[in-house]
Amino acid sequence: MKHLLPFVCLLLGLQLNAQKVFKLDDFSKDYYAKIAVAECDSSGYCSGEGKVEIFSKANNKRILTQESEQLALWLHKGKAVANIKELPYGEQSVLIYEDVNFDGKKDFALCDGQNSCYGGPSFQVYLATTNGFQHSESFTRLAQDYCGMFQIDAKKKEIHTMTKSGCCWHQFSTFKVEGNEPIEWEIIEEDATTFPYAGVTIQQRVNHKMVTNAYFELVTAEAKPFFSVNLQKNNKQVVLFRQGDVLHYALLKANSDSVEFSYPFRAQGEEKDLVFSYEPFGKETTLTFTNKNATYTVYESATTVGIRVLLNGKTYDMPGNPATKKGSVNIIGQDAEGIVNVR
């Protein structure tokens, strides 16, 4: 065993010497850094086991060390560079030096690996104090549980994070700093799994509590309506569009893509069993459907356009503004072939 010790030490020394080491001394007048990483390829991409060390320029004393089993960085003209944040998915430096808690003193965020969303870079955050740099669990969480490093808005004194799951769910959060801790201020979730409708949930802090508002939006750029018109009384918009082989009706709030009511989406029953009755040969062209105890008729003639609702034996007429009409209720000839829920 005694004979093996020198050999083991030699191997360890060779392994350490094999690491690529880069010095950064232009990000601060008070500190410099050394970055060690296992290997770099010919394109300038470095990765593998490594560490980030921070030193005082005054006395060359090491003040912070952050080790990582998987460090990753790009070289710029052969050099490592601090403070690159191409959020959320672009290049991020392994060393970020900025004021994250808005106290006027710059703090350190040092990469500890690829532990954020989808194997993105994650960071440990050290706040500047009168007694040196102190690790912050709460700020570190913001650089671990989301997609990469968080974004700083120094003017508004806000912190912004983003995370996602798959193609269709995203969360955007805003934090403010109170008592030197990041506090959730607004959380916006967007869920496009119900495309072309997108579910939106907004949580906002009101009187120290998070208040939730949830609604759906119509992704109008993708819906490609057959027909739309704004109602005269309230400027709400009636939209008829096709999604796959299903015809849809949506009523949007005034000057908004927010959905007030839709059919067959969010109506009772299976989509393909929720049908429209189509009548193109009378004085009016109409599309009619029933949801619960109400019957809706979208109508169009040479001089009129709008929607009528029959509820509890009483008819409510909501005329549209002809000047806002686009397309036609007459879906014949409008790529309507194959729609399964029109009779």
mmCIF file of C-alpha atoms in Angstrom:
data_model
loop_
_atom_site.group_PDB
_atom_site.id
_atom_site.type_symbol
_atom_site.label_atom_id
_atom_site.label_comp_id
_atom_site.label_asym_id
_atom_site.label_seq_id
_atom_site.Cartn_x
_atom_site.Cartn_y
_atom_site.Cartn_z
ATOM 1 C CA MET A 1 0.000 0.000 0.000
ATOM 2 C CA LYS A 2 2.874 2.355 0.834
ATOM 3 C CA HIS A 3 4.295 1.798 -2.644
ATOM 4 C CA LEU A 4 0.946 2.721 -4.239
ATOM 5 C CA LEU A 5 0.609 6.112 -2.541
ATOM 6 C CA PRO A 6 3.231 7.949 -4.633
ATOM 7 C CA PHE A 7 1.654 6.496 -7.792
ATOM 8 C CA VAL A 8 -1.851 7.638 -6.771
ATOM 9 C CA CYS A 9 -0.576 11.117 -5.934
ATOM 10 C CA LEU A 10 1.198 11.257 -9.288
ATOM 11 C CA LEU A 11 -2.014 10.334 -11.113
ATOM 12 C CA LEU A 12 -3.978 12.974 -9.221
ATOM 13 C CA GLY A 13 -1.347 15.561 -10.025
ATOM 14 C CA LEU A 14 -1.414 14.662 -13.715
ATOM 15 C CA GLN A 15 -5.215 14.853 -13.722
ATOM 16 C CA LEU A 16 -5.194 18.310 -12.160
ATOM 17 C CA ASN A 17 -2.472 19.494 -14.508
ATOM 18 C CA ALA A 18 -4.496 18.232 -17.485
ATOM 19 C CA GLN A 19 -7.311 20.657 -16.712
ATOM 20 C CA LYS A 20 -7.555 23.847 -18.712
ATOM 21 C CA VAL A 21 -7.234 26.933 -16.513
ATOM 22 C CA PHE A 22 -8.385 30.417 -17.520
ATOM 23 C CA LYS A 23 -7.908 33.668 -15.642
ATOM 24 C CA LEU A 24 -10.550 36.423 -15.704
ATOM 25 C CA ASP A 25 -9.425 39.779 -14.357
ATOM 26 C CA ASP A 26 -11.513 42.350 -16.240
ATOM 27 C CA PHE A 27 -14.954 41.956 -14.630
ATOM 28 C CA SER A 28 -14.108 43.799 -11.382
ATOM 29 C CA LYS A 29 -11.576 46.256 -10.004
ATOM 30 C CA ASP A 30 -11.493 44.295 -6.729
ATOM 31 C CA TYR A 31 -11.541 40.631 -7.758
ATOM 32 C CA TYR A 32 -10.245 38.210 -10.353
ATOM 33 C CA ALA A 33 -11.196 34.617 -11.085
ATOM 34 C CA LYS A 34 -9.646 31.348 -12.177
ATOM 35 C CA ILE A 35 -11.740 28.815 -14.051
ATOM 36 C CA ALA A 36 -10.524 25.230 -14.318
ATOM 37 C CA VAL A 37 -12.297 22.794 -16.642
ATOM 38 C CA ALA A 38 -11.507 19.277 -17.787
ATOM 39 C CA GLU A 39 -11.175 19.813 -21.530
ATOM 40 C CA CYS A 40 -11.767 22.129 -24.477
ATOM 41 C CA ASP A 41 -12.377 21.147 -28.084
ATOM 42 C CA SER A 42 -11.193 22.831 -31.260
ATOM 43 C CA SER A 43 -14.354 24.965 -31.489
ATOM 44 C CA GLY A 44 -13.651 26.605 -28.133
ATOM 45 C CA TYR A 45 -16.252 24.668 -26.149
ATOM 46 C CA CYS A 46 -15.006 23.563 -22.724
ATOM 47 C CA SER A 47 -16.740 21.044 -20.491
ATOM 48 C CA GLY A 48 -16.345 18.477 -17.772
ATOM 49 C CA GLU A 49 -15.336 18.520 -14.135
ATOM 50 C CA GLY A 50 -14.073 21.893 -12.982
ATOM 51 C CA LYS A 51 -14.294 24.781 -10.577
ATOM 52 C CA VAL A 52 -14.601 28.552 -10.359
ATOM 53 C CA GLU A 53 -12.399 30.402 -7.862
ATOM 54 C CA ILE A 54 -12.631 34.066 -6.854
ATOM 55 C CA PHE A 55 -9.584 35.933 -5.537
ATOM 56 C CA SER A 56 -9.007 39.365 -4.017
ATOM 57 C CA LYS A 57 -6.810 41.626 -6.139
ATOM 58 C CA ALA A 58 -5.627 43.343 -2.961
ATOM 59 C CA ASN A 59 -3.859 40.315 -1.477
ATOM 60 C CA ASN A 60 -4.447 37.397 -3.909
ATOM 61 C CA LYS A 61 -6.424 35.634 -1.203
ATOM 62 C CA ARG A 62 -8.984 33.131 -2.432
ATOM 63 C CA ILE A 63 -12.420 34.114 -1.125
ATOM 64 C CA LEU A 64 -14.810 31.760 -2.953
ATOM 65 C CA THR A 65 -14.566 28.326 -4.554
ATOM 66 C CA GLN A 66 -17.378 26.636 -6.450
ATOM 67 C CA GLU A 67 -16.738 23.128 -7.711
ATOM 68 C CA SER A 68 -18.754 21.414 -10.423
ATOM 69 C CA GLU A 69 -18.963 17.903 -11.831
ATOM 70 C CA GLN A 70 -20.135 19.358 -15.135
ATOM 71 C CA LEU A 71 -18.915 22.825 -16.013
ATOM 72 C CA ALA A 72 -19.569 24.143 -19.522
ATOM 73 C CA LEU A 73 -18.407 27.342 -21.211
ATOM 74 C CA TRP A 74 -17.510 28.818 -24.572
ATOM 75 C CA LEU A 75 -14.214 30.592 -25.118
ATOM 76 C CA HIS A 76 -14.154 33.966 -26.858
ATOM 77 C CA LYS A 77 -10.910 34.456 -28.779
ATOM 78 C CA GLY A 78 -9.383 31.821 -26.532
ATOM 79 C CA LYS A 79 -10.548 33.442 -23.290
ATOM 80 C CA ALA A 80 -13.275 32.763 -20.745
ATOM 81 C CA VAL A 81 -15.687 35.683 -20.372
ATOM 82 C CA ALA A 82 -17.849 36.743 -17.416
ATOM 83 C CA ASN A 83 -21.400 38.115 -17.340
ATOM 84 C CA ILE A 84 -22.822 36.662 -20.556
ATOM 85 C CA LYS A 85 -26.539 35.940 -20.097
ATOM 86 C CA GLU A 86 -28.356 35.008 -23.290
ATOM 87 C CA LEU A 87 -31.539 33.930 -21.555
ATOM 88 C CA PRO A 88 -33.235 31.582 -21.455
ATOM 89 C CA TYR A 89 -31.487 29.099 -23.762
ATOM 90 C CA GLY A 90 -28.377 30.827 -25.083
ATOM 91 C CA GLU A 91 -24.861 31.147 -23.740
ATOM 92 C CA GLN A 92 -24.417 31.859 -20.032
ATOM 93 C CA SER A 93 -21.058 32.533 -18.398
ATOM 94 C CA VAL A 94 -19.969 30.373 -15.488
ATOM 95 C CA LEU A 95 -19.331 33.584 -13.529
ATOM 96 C CA ILE A 96 -21.957 36.311 -13.153
ATOM 97 C CA TYR A 97 -21.009 39.418 -11.177
ATOM 98 C CA GLU A 98 -23.939 41.790 -10.637
ATOM 99 C CA ASP A 99 -26.152 43.288 -7.954
ATOM 100 C CA VAL A 100 -28.955 40.740 -7.573
ATOM 101 C CA ASN A 101 -30.607 42.127 -4.418
ATOM 102 C CA PHE A 102 -30.515 45.827 -5.345
ATOM 103 C CA ASP A 103 -28.471 46.970 -2.346
ATOM 104 C CA GLY A 104 -25.830 48.729 -4.443
ATOM 105 C CA LYS A 105 -23.204 45.974 -4.012
ATOM 106 C CA LYS A 106 -22.393 43.442 -6.701
ATOM 107 C CA ASP A 107 -22.850 39.772 -5.880
ATOM 108 C CA PHE A 108 -21.497 36.527 -7.354
ATOM 109 C CA ALA A 109 -23.383 33.751 -9.125
ATOM 110 C CA LEU A 110 -21.020 30.835 -9.800
ATOM 111 C CA CYS A 111 -21.967 27.906 -12.004
ATOM 112 C CA ASP A 112 -22.237 24.618 -10.114
ATOM 113 C CA GLY A 113 -23.284 22.417 -13.039
ATOM 114 C CA GLN A 114 -26.138 21.808 -15.446
ATOM 115 C CA ASN A 115 -28.995 21.373 -12.985
ATOM 116 C CA SER A 116 -31.632 23.830 -14.212
ATOM 117 C CA CYS A 117 -34.427 23.022 -16.676
ATOM 118 C CA TYR A 118 -33.524 20.634 -19.507
ATOM 119 C CA GLY A 119 -29.951 20.303 -18.293
ATOM 120 C CA GLY A 120 -29.233 24.012 -18.476
ATOM 121 C CA PRO A 121 -26.659 25.849 -16.342
ATOM 122 C CA SER A 122 -27.346 26.315 -12.637
ATOM 123 C CA PHE A 123 -25.686 28.654 -10.161
ATOM 124 C CA GLN A 124 -24.870 29.158 -6.497
ATOM 125 C CA VAL A 125 -25.431 32.771 -5.418
ATOM 126 C CA TYR A 126 -23.231 34.627 -2.919
ATOM 127 C CA LEU A 127 -24.395 38.019 -1.644
ATOM 128 C CA ALA A 128 -21.959 40.808 -0.820
ATOM 129 C CA THR A 129 -22.093 41.749 2.876
ATOM 130 C CA THR A 130 -19.936 43.734 5.276
ATOM 131 C CA ASN A 131 -18.432 40.379 6.308
ATOM 132 C CA GLY A 132 -17.613 39.142 2.825
ATOM 133 C CA PHE A 133 -19.728 37.086 0.456
ATOM 134 C CA GLN A 134 -22.420 34.948 2.069
ATOM 135 C CA HIS A 135 -24.224 32.080 0.359
ATOM 136 C CA SER A 136 -27.957 32.716 -0.193
ATOM 137 C CA GLU A 137 -30.289 29.713 -0.331
ATOM 138 C CA SER A 138 -33.242 31.769 -1.566
ATOM 139 C CA PHE A 139 -31.439 33.501 -4.434
ATOM 140 C CA THR A 140 -29.705 30.229 -5.332
ATOM 141 C CA ARG A 141 -33.115 28.568 -5.676
ATOM 142 C CA LEU A 142 -33.969 31.071 -8.416
ATOM 143 C CA ALA A 143 -30.874 29.909 -10.316
ATOM 144 C CA GLN A 144 -31.650 26.202 -9.843
ATOM 145 C CA ASP A 145 -35.402 25.652 -10.217
ATOM 146 C CA TYR A 146 -35.940 27.559 -13.471
ATOM 147 C CA CYS A 147 -34.192 27.807 -16.861
ATOM 148 C CA GLY A 148 -30.676 29.032 -16.252
ATOM 149 C CA MET A 149 -29.708 32.197 -14.420
ATOM 150 C CA PHE A 150 -32.414 34.716 -13.552
ATOM 151 C CA GLN A 151 -32.720 38.094 -15.252
ATOM 152 C CA ILE A 152 -32.232 41.386 -13.394
ATOM 153 C CA ASP A 153 -34.231 44.552 -14.103
ATOM 154 C CA ALA A 154 -32.228 47.122 -12.144
ATOM 155 C CA LYS A 155 -34.521 50.007 -13.106
ATOM 156 C CA LYS A 156 -37.694 48.332 -11.800
ATOM 157 C CA LYS A 157 -35.790 46.399 -9.125
ATOM 158 C CA GLU A 158 -37.322 43.140 -10.293
ATOM 159 C CA ILE A 159 -36.032 39.620 -10.863
ATOM 160 C CA HIS A 160 -37.444 37.534 -13.713
ATOM 161 C CA THR A 161 -37.335 33.762 -14.162
ATOM 162 C CA MET A 162 -38.684 31.354 -16.763
ATOM 163 C CA THR A 163 -39.290 27.625 -16.819
ATOM 164 C CA LYS A 164 -41.116 25.240 -19.117
ATOM 165 C CA SER A 165 -42.328 21.675 -19.603
ATOM 166 C CA GLY A 166 -42.374 20.290 -23.120
ATOM 167 C CA CYS A 167 -43.444 22.422 -26.052
ATOM 168 C CA CYS A 168 -46.597 23.850 -24.627
ATOM 169 C CA TRP A 169 -46.308 24.892 -20.966
ATOM 170 C CA HIS A 170 -44.329 27.939 -19.856
ATOM 171 C CA GLN A 171 -44.107 29.840 -16.588
ATOM 172 C CA PHE A 172 -42.805 33.390 -16.223
ATOM 173 C CA SER A 173 -42.238 34.714 -12.696
ATOM 174 C CA THR A 174 -41.439 38.146 -11.311
ATOM 175 C CA PHE A 175 -39.819 38.585 -7.892
ATOM 176 C CA LYS A 176 -39.169 41.646 -5.773
ATOM 177 C CA VAL A 177 -36.707 41.851 -2.903
ATOM 178 C CA GLU A 178 -38.028 42.403 0.618
ATOM 179 C CA GLY A 179 -35.869 41.934 3.703
ATOM 180 C CA ASN A 180 -33.036 40.783 1.436
ATOM 181 C CA GLU A 181 -35.175 37.875 0.217
ATOM 182 C CA PRO A 182 -36.792 37.371 -3.230
ATOM 183 C CA ILE A 183 -40.593 37.429 -2.938
ATOM 184 C CA GLU A 184 -42.931 36.114 -5.652
ATOM 185 C CA TRP A 185 -44.788 39.098 -7.110
ATOM 186 C CA GLU A 186 -46.361 37.770 -10.277
ATOM 187 C CA ILE A 187 -46.506 34.312 -11.861
ATOM 188 C CA ILE A 188 -47.841 33.840 -15.384
ATOM 189 C CA GLU A 189 -48.463 30.323 -16.688
ATOM 190 C CA GLU A 190 -49.262 29.670 -20.342
ATOM 191 C CA ASP A 191 -50.617 26.262 -21.361
ATOM 192 C CA ALA A 192 -51.017 25.652 -25.093
ATOM 193 C CA THR A 193 -51.979 21.970 -24.839
ATOM 194 C CA THR A 194 -55.527 23.054 -25.779
ATOM 195 C CA PHE A 195 -54.301 24.731 -28.989
ATOM 196 C CA PRO A 196 -55.546 26.933 -30.678
ATOM 197 C CA TYR A 197 -56.766 27.999 -27.246
ATOM 198 C CA ALA A 198 -54.093 28.862 -24.703
ATOM 199 C CA GLY A 199 -54.818 28.635 -21.002
ATOM 200 C CA VAL A 200 -53.431 31.588 -19.052
ATOM 201 C CA THR A 201 -53.165 31.659 -15.254
ATOM 202 C CA ILE A 202 -51.935 34.837 -13.573
ATOM 203 C CA GLN A 203 -51.067 35.040 -9.879
ATOM 204 C CA GLN A 204 -50.403 38.515 -8.485
ATOM 205 C CA ARG A 205 -49.496 39.607 -4.981
ATOM 206 C CA VAL A 206 -52.247 41.770 -3.494
ATOM 207 C CA ASN A 207 -52.151 42.758 0.195
ATOM 208 C CA HIS A 208 -49.449 40.140 0.913
ATOM 209 C CA LYS A 209 -51.455 37.320 -0.731
ATOM 210 C CA MET A 210 -51.274 35.784 -4.195
ATOM 211 C CA VAL A 211 -54.550 36.313 -6.081
ATOM 212 C CA THR A 212 -55.248 34.042 -9.064
ATOM 213 C CA ASN A 213 -57.017 34.870 -12.327
ATOM 214 C CA ALA A 214 -57.374 32.189 -15.022
ATOM 215 C CA TYR A 215 -58.731 32.428 -18.552
ATOM 216 C CA PHE A 216 -58.256 31.186 -22.111
ATOM 217 C CA GLU A 217 -56.983 33.094 -25.115
ATOM 218 C CA LEU A 218 -57.584 32.292 -28.762
ATOM 219 C CA VAL A 219 -54.357 32.141 -30.744
ATOM 220 C CA THR A 220 -55.909 34.133 -33.576
ATOM 221 C CA ALA A 221 -52.779 34.049 -35.724
ATOM 222 C CA GLU A 222 -53.183 30.270 -35.997
ATOM 223 C CA ALA A 223 -56.997 29.965 -35.902
ATOM 224 C CA LYS A 224 -57.531 31.353 -39.462
ATOM 225 C CA PRO A 225 -61.206 32.338 -39.077
ATOM 226 C CA PHE A 226 -63.864 31.729 -41.713
ATOM 227 C CA PHE A 227 -65.777 34.651 -40.267
ATOM 228 C CA SER A 228 -65.533 37.345 -37.611
ATOM 229 C CA VAL A 229 -67.531 40.409 -36.621
ATOM 230 C CA ASN A 230 -67.572 42.828 -33.677
ATOM 231 C CA LEU A 231 -70.867 43.283 -31.824
ATOM 232 C CA GLN A 232 -72.277 46.795 -31.930
ATOM 233 C CA LYS A 233 -73.150 47.113 -28.252
ATOM 234 C CA ASN A 234 -69.931 46.037 -26.561
ATOM 235 C CA ASN A 235 -67.348 45.495 -29.340
ATOM 236 C CA LYS A 236 -66.948 41.833 -28.384
ATOM 237 C CA GLN A 237 -65.871 39.720 -31.332
ATOM 238 C CA VAL A 238 -67.644 36.655 -32.741
ATOM 239 C CA VAL A 239 -65.259 34.267 -34.505
ATOM 240 C CA LEU A 240 -65.901 31.099 -36.534
ATOM 241 C CA PHE A 241 -62.836 29.026 -37.374
ATOM 242 C CA ARG A 242 -61.718 25.524 -38.188
ATOM 243 C CA GLN A 243 -59.347 23.396 -36.124
ATOM 244 C CA GLY A 244 -58.611 20.113 -37.840
ATOM 245 C CA ASP A 245 -61.980 18.645 -38.845
ATOM 246 C CA VAL A 246 -64.005 20.570 -36.235
ATOM 247 C CA LEU A 247 -65.744 23.943 -36.637
ATOM 248 C CA HIS A 248 -65.436 26.265 -33.624
ATOM 249 C CA TYR A 249 -67.296 29.319 -32.372
ATOM 250 C CA ALA A 250 -65.625 31.771 -29.982
ATOM 251 C CA LEU A 251 -66.771 35.007 -28.367
ATOM 252 C CA LEU A 252 -63.790 37.197 -27.502
ATOM 253 C CA LYS A 253 -63.805 40.029 -24.997
ATOM 254 C CA ALA A 254 -63.605 43.556 -26.404
ATOM 255 C CA ASN A 255 -60.198 44.474 -27.839
ATOM 256 C CA SER A 256 -58.745 41.203 -26.592
ATOM 257 C CA ASP A 257 -57.971 37.608 -27.527
ATOM 258 C CA SER A 258 -59.427 36.507 -24.168
ATOM 259 C CA VAL A 259 -62.224 33.961 -24.649
ATOM 260 C CA GLU A 260 -65.526 34.702 -22.916
ATOM 261 C CA PHE A 261 -67.328 31.679 -24.368
ATOM 262 C CA SER A 262 -66.479 28.989 -26.913
ATOM 263 C CA TYR A 263 -68.116 26.018 -28.607
ATOM 264 C CA PRO A 264 -67.465 23.128 -28.743
ATOM 265 C CA PHE A 265 -64.350 23.820 -26.632
ATOM 266 C CA ARG A 266 -65.316 23.824 -22.924
ATOM 267 C CA ALA A 267 -68.917 22.893 -23.822
ATOM 268 C CA GLN A 268 -70.535 19.753 -22.432
ATOM 269 C CA GLY A 269 -69.923 16.571 -24.444
ATOM 270 C CA GLU A 270 -67.419 15.267 -26.970
ATOM 271 C CA GLU A 271 -66.312 17.799 -29.603
ATOM 272 C CA LYS A 272 -67.479 15.814 -32.607
ATOM 273 C CA ASP A 273 -70.912 15.244 -31.039
ATOM 274 C CA LEU A 274 -71.417 18.982 -30.520
ATOM 275 C CA VAL A 275 -72.753 20.021 -33.889
ATOM 276 C CA PHE A 276 -73.767 23.126 -35.800
ATOM 277 C CA SER A 277 -76.926 23.253 -37.900
ATOM 278 C CA TYR A 278 -76.123 25.013 -41.163
ATOM 279 C CA GLU A 279 -78.795 26.775 -43.243
ATOM 280 C CA PRO A 280 -77.473 28.622 -46.318
ATOM 281 C CA PHE A 281 -80.662 28.910 -48.398
ATOM 282 C CA GLY A 282 -83.043 31.263 -46.534
ATOM 283 C CA LYS A 283 -83.060 35.050 -46.383
ATOM 284 C CA GLU A 284 -80.229 34.625 -43.915
ATOM 285 C CA THR A 285 -77.309 32.251 -43.859
ATOM 286 C CA THR A 286 -77.189 30.770 -40.354
ATOM 287 C CA LEU A 287 -75.107 28.498 -38.165
ATOM 288 C CA THR A 288 -76.926 27.316 -35.034
ATOM 289 C CA PHE A 289 -75.764 25.345 -32.004
ATOM 290 C CA THR A 290 -77.132 24.535 -28.552
ATOM 291 C CA ASN A 291 -75.198 24.571 -25.294
ATOM 292 C CA LYS A 292 -77.042 23.563 -22.126
ATOM 293 C CA ASN A 293 -80.363 25.457 -22.216
ATOM 294 C CA ALA A 294 -79.351 28.164 -24.691
ATOM 295 C CA THR A 295 -79.478 28.122 -28.501
ATOM 296 C CA TYR A 296 -77.101 30.371 -30.430
ATOM 297 C CA THR A 297 -77.594 31.414 -34.054
ATOM 298 C CA VAL A 298 -74.934 33.268 -36.001
ATOM 299 C CA TYR A 299 -76.696 34.991 -38.900
ATOM 300 C CA GLU A 300 -75.760 36.952 -41.990
ATOM 301 C CA SER A 301 -77.831 38.532 -44.757
ATOM 302 C CA ALA A 302 -77.225 41.166 -47.396
ATOM 303 C CA THR A 303 -77.840 43.930 -44.833
ATOM 304 C CA THR A 304 -77.528 42.353 -41.374
ATOM 305 C CA VAL A 305 -75.079 40.294 -39.366
ATOM 306 C CA GLY A 306 -74.911 39.224 -35.726
ATOM 307 C CA ILE A 307 -75.929 36.557 -33.244
ATOM 308 C CA ARG A 308 -79.241 35.630 -31.631
ATOM 309 C CA VAL A 309 -79.514 33.733 -28.359
ATOM 310 C CA LEU A 310 -82.674 31.854 -27.386
ATOM 311 C CA LEU A 311 -82.773 31.397 -23.614
ATOM 312 C CA ASN A 312 -85.783 30.329 -21.541
ATOM 313 C CA GLY A 313 -88.148 31.091 -24.400
ATOM 314 C CA LYS A 314 -86.814 34.627 -24.957
ATOM 315 C CA THR A 315 -84.685 35.697 -27.917
ATOM 316 C CA TYR A 316 -81.859 38.186 -27.494
ATOM 317 C CA ASP A 317 -80.550 39.783 -30.687
ATOM 318 C CA MET A 318 -76.981 41.075 -30.666
ATOM 319 C CA PRO A 319 -76.317 42.741 -34.026
ATOM 320 C CA GLY A 320 -72.804 43.036 -35.347
ATOM 321 C CA ASN A 321 -71.122 46.028 -36.894
ATOM 322 C CA PRO A 322 -71.042 45.313 -40.665
ATOM 323 C CA ALA A 323 -67.953 47.494 -41.043
ATOM 324 C CA THR A 324 -65.982 45.028 -38.888
ATOM 325 C CA LYS A 325 -67.147 41.879 -40.694
ATOM 326 C CA LYS A 326 -64.493 39.651 -42.221
ATOM 327 C CA GLY A 327 -65.294 36.531 -44.222
ATOM 328 C CA SER A 328 -68.753 35.009 -44.288
ATOM 329 C CA VAL A 329 -71.091 32.756 -42.316
ATOM 330 C CA ASN A 330 -71.571 30.951 -45.623
ATOM 331 C CA ILE A 331 -68.850 28.375 -45.158
ATOM 332 C CA ILE A 332 -69.445 26.727 -48.533
ATOM 333 C CA GLY A 333 -66.358 27.271 -50.651
ATOM 334 C CA GLN A 334 -64.273 28.340 -47.622
ATOM 335 C CA ASP A 335 -62.222 25.162 -47.243
ATOM 336 C CA ALA A 336 -65.078 23.558 -45.303
ATOM 337 C CA GLU A 337 -64.653 20.095 -46.793
ATOM 338 C CA GLY A 338 -64.199 17.416 -44.158
ATOM 339 C CA ILE A 339 -65.668 19.346 -41.209
ATOM 340 C CA VAL A 340 -67.463 16.698 -39.138
ATOM 341 C CA ASN A 341 -69.623 18.741 -36.778
ATOM 342 C CA VAL A 342 -71.783 20.664 -39.278
ATOM 343 C CA ARG A 343 -75.157 19.207 -40.344
#
